[in-house]
Structures are given as C-alpha cells and as structure tokens.
PDB file of C-alpha atoms in Angstrom:
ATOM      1  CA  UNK A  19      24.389 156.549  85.007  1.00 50.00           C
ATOM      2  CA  UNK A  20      25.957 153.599  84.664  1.00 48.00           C
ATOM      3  CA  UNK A  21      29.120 154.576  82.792  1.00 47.00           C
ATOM      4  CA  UNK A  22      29.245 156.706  85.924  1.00 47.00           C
ATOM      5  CA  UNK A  23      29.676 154.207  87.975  1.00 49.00           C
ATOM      6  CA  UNK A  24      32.162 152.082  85.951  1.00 51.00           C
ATOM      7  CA  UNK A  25      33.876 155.402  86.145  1.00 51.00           C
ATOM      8  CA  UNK A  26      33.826 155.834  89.562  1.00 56.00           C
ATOM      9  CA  UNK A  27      35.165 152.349  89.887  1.00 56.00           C
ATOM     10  CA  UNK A  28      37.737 152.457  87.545  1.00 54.00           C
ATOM     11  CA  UNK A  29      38.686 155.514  89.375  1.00 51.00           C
ATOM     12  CA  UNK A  30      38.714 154.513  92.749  1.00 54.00           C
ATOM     13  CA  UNK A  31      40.836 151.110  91.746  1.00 47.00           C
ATOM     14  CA  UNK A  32      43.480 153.669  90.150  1.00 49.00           C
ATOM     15  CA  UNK A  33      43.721 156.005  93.432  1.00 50.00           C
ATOM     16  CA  UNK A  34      43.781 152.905  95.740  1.00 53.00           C
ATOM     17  CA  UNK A  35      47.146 151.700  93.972  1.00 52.00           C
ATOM     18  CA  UNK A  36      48.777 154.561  93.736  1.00 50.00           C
ATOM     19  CA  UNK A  37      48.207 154.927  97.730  1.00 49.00           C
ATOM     20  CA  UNK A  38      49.733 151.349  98.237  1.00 49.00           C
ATOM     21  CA  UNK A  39      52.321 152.411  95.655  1.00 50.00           C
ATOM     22  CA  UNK A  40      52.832 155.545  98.336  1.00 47.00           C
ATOM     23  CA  UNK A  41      52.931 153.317 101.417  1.00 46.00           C
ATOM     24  CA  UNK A  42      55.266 151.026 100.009  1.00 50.00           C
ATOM     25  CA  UNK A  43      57.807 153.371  98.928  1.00 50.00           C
ATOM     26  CA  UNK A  44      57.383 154.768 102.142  1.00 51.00           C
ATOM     27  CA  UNK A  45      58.308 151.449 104.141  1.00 46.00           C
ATOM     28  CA  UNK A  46      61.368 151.065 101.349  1.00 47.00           C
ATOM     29  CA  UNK A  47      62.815 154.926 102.135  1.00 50.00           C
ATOM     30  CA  UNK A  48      61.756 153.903 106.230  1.00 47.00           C
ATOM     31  CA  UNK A  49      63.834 150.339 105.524  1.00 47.00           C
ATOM     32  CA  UNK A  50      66.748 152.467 103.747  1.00 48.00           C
ATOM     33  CA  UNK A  51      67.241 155.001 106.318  1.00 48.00           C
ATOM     34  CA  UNK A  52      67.122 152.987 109.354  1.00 51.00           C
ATOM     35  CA  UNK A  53      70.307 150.919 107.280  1.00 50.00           C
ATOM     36  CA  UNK A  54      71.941 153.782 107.275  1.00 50.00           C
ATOM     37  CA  UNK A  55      74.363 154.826 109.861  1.00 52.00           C
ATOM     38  CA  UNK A  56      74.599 158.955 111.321  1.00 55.00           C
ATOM     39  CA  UNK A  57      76.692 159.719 108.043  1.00 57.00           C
ATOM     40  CA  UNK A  58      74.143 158.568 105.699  1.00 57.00           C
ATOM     41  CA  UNK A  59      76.337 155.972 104.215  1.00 59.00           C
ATOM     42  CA  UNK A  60      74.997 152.308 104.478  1.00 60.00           C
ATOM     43  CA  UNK A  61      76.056 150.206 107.442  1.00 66.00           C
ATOM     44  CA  UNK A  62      77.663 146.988 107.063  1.00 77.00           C
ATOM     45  CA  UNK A  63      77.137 143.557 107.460  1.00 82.00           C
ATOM     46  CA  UNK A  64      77.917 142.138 110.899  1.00 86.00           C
ATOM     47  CA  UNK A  65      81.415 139.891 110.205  1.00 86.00           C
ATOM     48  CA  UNK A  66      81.447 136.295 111.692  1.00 84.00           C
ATOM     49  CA  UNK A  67      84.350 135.304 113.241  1.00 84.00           C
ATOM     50  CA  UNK A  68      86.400 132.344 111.646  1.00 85.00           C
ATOM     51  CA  UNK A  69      86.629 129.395 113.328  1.00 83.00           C
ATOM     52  CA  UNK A  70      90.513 129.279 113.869  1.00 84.00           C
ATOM     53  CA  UNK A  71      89.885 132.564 115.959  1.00 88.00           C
ATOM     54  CA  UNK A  72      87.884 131.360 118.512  1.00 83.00           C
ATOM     55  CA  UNK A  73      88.232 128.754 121.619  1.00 82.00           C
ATOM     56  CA  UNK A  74      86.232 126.682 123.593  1.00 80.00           C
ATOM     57  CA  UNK A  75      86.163 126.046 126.765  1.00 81.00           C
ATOM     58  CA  UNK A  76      84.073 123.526 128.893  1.00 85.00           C
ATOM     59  CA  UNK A  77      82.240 124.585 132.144  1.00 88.00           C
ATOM     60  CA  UNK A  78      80.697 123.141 135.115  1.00 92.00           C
ATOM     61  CA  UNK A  79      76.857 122.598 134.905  1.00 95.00           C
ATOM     62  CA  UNK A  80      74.656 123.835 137.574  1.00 96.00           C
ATOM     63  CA  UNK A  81      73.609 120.740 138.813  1.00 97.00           C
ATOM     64  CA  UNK A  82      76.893 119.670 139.129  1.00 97.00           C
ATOM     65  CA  UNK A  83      78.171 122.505 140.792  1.00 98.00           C
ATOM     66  CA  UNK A  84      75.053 122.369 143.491  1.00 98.00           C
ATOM     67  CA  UNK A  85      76.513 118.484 143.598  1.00 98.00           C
ATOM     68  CA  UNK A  86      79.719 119.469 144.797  1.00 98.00           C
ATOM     69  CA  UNK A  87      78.395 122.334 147.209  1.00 98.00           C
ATOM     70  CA  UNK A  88      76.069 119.799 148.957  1.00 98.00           C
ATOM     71  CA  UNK A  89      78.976 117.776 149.742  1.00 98.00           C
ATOM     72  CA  UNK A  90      81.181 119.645 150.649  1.00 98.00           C
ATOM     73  CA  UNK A  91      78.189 121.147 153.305  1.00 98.00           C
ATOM     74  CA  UNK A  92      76.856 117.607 153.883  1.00 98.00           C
ATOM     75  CA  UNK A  93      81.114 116.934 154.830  1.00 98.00           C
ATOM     76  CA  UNK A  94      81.760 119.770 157.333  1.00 98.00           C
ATOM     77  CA  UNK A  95      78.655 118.854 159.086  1.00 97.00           C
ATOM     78  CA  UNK A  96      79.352 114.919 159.515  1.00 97.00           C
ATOM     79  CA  UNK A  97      81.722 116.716 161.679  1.00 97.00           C
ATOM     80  CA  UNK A  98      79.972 119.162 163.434  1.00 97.00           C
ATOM     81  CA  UNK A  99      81.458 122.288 161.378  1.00 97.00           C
ATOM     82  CA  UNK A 100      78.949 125.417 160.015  1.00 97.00           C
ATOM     83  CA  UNK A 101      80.656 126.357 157.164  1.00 98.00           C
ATOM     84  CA  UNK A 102      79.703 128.407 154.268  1.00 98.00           C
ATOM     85  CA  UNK A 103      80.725 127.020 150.492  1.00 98.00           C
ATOM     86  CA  UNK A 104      81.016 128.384 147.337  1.00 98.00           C
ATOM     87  CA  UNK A 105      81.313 127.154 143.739  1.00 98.00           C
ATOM     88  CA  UNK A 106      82.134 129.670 140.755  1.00 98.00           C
ATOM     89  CA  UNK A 107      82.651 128.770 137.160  1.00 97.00           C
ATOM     90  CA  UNK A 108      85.722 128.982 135.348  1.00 95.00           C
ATOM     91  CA  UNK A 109      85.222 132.822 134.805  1.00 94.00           C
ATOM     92  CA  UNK A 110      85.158 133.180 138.547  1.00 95.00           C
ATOM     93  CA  UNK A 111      81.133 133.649 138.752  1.00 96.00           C
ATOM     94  CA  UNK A 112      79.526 132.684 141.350  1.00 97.00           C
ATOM     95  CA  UNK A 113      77.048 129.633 140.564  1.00 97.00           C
ATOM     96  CA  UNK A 114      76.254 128.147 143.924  1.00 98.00           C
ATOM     97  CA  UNK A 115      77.312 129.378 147.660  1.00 98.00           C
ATOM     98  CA  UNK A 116      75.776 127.751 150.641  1.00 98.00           C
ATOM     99  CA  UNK A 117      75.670 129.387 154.333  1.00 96.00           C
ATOM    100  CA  UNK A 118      75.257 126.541 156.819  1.00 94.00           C
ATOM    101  CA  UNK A 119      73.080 127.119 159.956  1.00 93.00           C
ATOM    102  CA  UNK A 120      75.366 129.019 162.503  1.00 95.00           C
ATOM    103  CA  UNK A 121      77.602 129.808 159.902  1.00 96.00           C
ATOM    104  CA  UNK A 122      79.950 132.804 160.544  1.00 94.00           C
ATOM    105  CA  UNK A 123      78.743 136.244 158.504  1.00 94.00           C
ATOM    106  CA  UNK A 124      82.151 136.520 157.277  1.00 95.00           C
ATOM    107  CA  UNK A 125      82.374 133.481 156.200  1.00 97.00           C
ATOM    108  CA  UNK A 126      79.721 133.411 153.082  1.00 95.00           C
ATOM    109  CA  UNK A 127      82.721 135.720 150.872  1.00 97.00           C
ATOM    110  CA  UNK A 128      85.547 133.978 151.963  1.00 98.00           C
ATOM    111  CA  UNK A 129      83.988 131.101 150.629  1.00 98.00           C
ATOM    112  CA  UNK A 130      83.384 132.826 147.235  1.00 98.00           C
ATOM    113  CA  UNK A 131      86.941 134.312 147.284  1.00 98.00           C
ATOM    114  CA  UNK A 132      88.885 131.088 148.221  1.00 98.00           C
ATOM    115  CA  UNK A 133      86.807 129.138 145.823  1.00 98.00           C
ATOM    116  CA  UNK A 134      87.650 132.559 142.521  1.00 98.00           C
ATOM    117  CA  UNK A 135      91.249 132.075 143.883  1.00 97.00           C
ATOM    118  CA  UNK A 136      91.253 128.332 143.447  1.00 97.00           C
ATOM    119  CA  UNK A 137      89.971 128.427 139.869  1.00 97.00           C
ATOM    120  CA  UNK A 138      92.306 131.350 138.787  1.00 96.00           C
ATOM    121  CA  UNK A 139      95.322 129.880 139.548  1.00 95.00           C
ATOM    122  CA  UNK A 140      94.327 126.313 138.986  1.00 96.00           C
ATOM    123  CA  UNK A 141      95.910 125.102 142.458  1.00 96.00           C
ATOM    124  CA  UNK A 142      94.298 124.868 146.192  1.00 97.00           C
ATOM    125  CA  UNK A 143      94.096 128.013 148.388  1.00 97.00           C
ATOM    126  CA  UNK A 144      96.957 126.028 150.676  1.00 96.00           C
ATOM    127  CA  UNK A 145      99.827 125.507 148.031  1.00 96.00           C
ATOM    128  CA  UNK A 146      98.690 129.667 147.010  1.00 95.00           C
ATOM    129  CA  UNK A 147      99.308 130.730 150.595  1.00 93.00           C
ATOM    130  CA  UNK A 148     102.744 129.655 150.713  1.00 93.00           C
ATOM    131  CA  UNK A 149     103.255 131.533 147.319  1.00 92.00           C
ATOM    132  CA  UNK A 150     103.034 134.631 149.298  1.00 91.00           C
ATOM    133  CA  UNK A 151     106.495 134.361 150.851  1.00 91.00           C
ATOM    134  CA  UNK A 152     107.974 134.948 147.603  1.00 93.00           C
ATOM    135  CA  UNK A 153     105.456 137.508 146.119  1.00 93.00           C
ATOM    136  CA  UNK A 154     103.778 139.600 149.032  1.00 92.00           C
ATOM    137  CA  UNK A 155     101.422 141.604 146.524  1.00 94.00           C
ATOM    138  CA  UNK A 156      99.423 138.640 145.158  1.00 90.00           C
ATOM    139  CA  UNK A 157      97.333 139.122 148.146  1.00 90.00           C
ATOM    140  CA  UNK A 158      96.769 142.458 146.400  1.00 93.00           C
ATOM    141  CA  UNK A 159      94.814 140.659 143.686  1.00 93.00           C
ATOM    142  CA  UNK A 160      91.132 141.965 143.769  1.00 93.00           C
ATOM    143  CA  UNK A 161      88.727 139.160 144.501  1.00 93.00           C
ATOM    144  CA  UNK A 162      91.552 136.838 146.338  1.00 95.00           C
ATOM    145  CA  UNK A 163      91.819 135.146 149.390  1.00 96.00           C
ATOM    146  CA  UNK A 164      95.397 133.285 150.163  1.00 95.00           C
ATOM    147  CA  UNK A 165      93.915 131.366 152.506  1.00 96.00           C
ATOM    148  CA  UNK A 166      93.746 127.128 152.650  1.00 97.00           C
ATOM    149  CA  UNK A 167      90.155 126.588 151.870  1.00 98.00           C
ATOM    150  CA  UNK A 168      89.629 126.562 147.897  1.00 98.00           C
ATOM    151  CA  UNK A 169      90.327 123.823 145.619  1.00 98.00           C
ATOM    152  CA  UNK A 170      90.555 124.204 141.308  1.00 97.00           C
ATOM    153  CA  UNK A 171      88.268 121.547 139.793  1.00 97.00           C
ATOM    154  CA  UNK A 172      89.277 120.486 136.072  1.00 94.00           C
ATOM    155  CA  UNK A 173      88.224 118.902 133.245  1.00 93.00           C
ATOM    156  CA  UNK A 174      91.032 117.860 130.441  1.00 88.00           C
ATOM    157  CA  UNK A 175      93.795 119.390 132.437  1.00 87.00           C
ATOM    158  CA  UNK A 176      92.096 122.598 132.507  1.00 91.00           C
ATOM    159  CA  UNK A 177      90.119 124.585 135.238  1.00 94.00           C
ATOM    160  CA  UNK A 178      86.416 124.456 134.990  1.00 95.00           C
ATOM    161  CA  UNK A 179      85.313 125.341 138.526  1.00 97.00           C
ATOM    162  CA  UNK A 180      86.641 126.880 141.949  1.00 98.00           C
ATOM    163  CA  UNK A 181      85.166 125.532 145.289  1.00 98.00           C
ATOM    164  CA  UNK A 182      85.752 127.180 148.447  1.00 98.00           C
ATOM    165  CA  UNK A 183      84.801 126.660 151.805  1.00 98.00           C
ATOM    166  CA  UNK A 184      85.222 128.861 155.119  1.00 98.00           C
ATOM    167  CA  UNK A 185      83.955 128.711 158.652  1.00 97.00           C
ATOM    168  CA  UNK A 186      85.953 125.510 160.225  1.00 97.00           C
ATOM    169  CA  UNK A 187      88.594 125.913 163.036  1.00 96.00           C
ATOM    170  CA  UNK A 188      91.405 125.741 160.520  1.00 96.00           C
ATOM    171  CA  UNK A 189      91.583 126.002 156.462  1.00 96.00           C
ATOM    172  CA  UNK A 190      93.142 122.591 156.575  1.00 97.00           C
ATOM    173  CA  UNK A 191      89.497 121.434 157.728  1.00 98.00           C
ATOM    174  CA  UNK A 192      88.208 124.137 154.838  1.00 98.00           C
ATOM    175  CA  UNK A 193      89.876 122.509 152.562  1.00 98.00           C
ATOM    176  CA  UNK A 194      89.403 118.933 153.212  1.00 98.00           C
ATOM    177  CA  UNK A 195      85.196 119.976 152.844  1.00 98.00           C
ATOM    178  CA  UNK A 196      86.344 121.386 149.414  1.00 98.00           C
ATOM    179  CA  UNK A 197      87.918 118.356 148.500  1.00 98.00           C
ATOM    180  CA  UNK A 198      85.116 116.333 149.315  1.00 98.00           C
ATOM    181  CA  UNK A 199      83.201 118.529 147.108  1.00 98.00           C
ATOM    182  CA  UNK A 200      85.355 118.156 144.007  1.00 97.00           C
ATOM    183  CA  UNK A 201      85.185 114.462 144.603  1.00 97.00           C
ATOM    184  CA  UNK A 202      81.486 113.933 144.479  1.00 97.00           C
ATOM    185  CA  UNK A 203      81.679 115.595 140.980  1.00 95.00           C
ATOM    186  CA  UNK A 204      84.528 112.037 140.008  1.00 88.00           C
ATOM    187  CA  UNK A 205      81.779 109.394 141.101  1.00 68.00           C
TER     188      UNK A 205
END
C-alpha cells in the first residue's frame, strides 16, 4: 500500500505541472495574440517623438486666471456695471467666466468670444474692430466677436490667455474691466 501512495503522489505532482505547463502556454498564445494586430502580423512599438519636433508653450494657471476674472468683476462693479467676464487659455478654452448679478443673458458669450478673439489674434477686441474695415469676413471667423471688450494676456511675447468682458454701456468700459484684469495677473 504504500508504494501506492508514493505512486499516487508522484503521479499527481506530474499531472499538476503539466496543467501549469497548459495554463502558461495558454497566457503566452493569450499575450501573443492580443500583440497582434487584425492581419496577424505583430504590432509595433509606439514611436516617441524627438525632442526637436515638439514645442512648448506656457499657459495661464487656474488660479491665476480666477485672479484676473475677479478683478476685472471686482472693477466694473466699483463702478456700478453688471458685467459678465471670461478668461480662456491660450487654446481658446474656457477656464473661468463670471456672470455678475443683473448681468445681461447675452452677455455671459460675448464675454467668452471677446476674450477667444483677444487671445487668437494676440491684440484687444478694440484695435480688431477697426481691422474689419479692411477685411469684412473676419467677423466670419467662428467663435469671434469684433467687438472692444477682450484683451490678449502674454507671457515672453507670446499669448497665454484671452480676457473678455461684456455688459457695460460701451466696450471702451468692457475693455478697461479687461485691462484691469490682465493687470492684477503683473502685481
């Protein structure tokens, strides 16, 4: 009885690795055809750009951009305005728009559009306008507003951040509270 045993165990020890042998050249073949693209052929490697083919570019923080939008809020009211403002990255995303109380509804995307337009030209909304009289279809520009109201903040020469503002009397007022905005950002 006892060789029967050592049998049995020498047996089972033998069956039990060639079922992990199984498994694992199951997970291999699983591992090898998942690498495989829909032609059977193996896929390759993702490729890393080098670094002379890529830029960098420098954008405005969050906090700094909710900086520049509280000022340029806290400005309009100091004078009694209810303005909406908007700040947007250099991509023209919106990071931060403010409605004031008894801000106009329409003024909440003129705000964001003044503020894109500023940034995409690099220039305030004001100088833009008066681009118009020698090239009408700008205004055709999805996402624009040619209206004064936006100013381009930079950083090294280069845009980093749009700021608009809309809801005042006049977009000379607009602007001014966009100005003030892009100037708390300096201090």
């Amino acid at each position: 009885m006892s060789s029967r045993k050592k049998s049995s165990r020498r047996t089972r020890v033998l069956v039990g690795g060639a079922a992990l042998a199984v498994v694992g050249a199951g997970v291999v073949g699983t591992v090898a055809a998942n690498a495989a693209d829909a032609t059977g052929t193996a896929s390759a490697a993702p490729v890393a750009a080098r670094d002379g083919d890529l830029t960098q570019s420098t954008h405005l923080t969050l906090a700094a951009a909710e900086k520049a939008a509280r000022a340029a809020l806290d400005a309009a009211a100091k004078d009694g305005r209810q303005v909406s403002v908007a700040v947007v990255d250099r991509n023209g995303n919106t990071l931060v728009t403010l409605r004031g109380d008894g801000a106009g509804p329409q003024s909440y995307e003129s705000a964001e559009r003044k503020a894109f337009t500023a940034v995409s030209w690099n220039a305030p909304t004001s100088q833009l306008a008066k681009r118009l009289e020698q090239a009408p279809t700008l205004k055709d520009i999805p996402g624009t507003l040619f209206l004064a109201g936006g100013t381009p903040v930079t950083a090294q020469g280069a845009p980093v951040a749009g700021i608009g503002v809309a809801g005042a009397p006049s977009g000379d007022l607009d602007e001014r509270y966009a100005q003030a905005g892009a100037a708390a950002l300096g201090r």
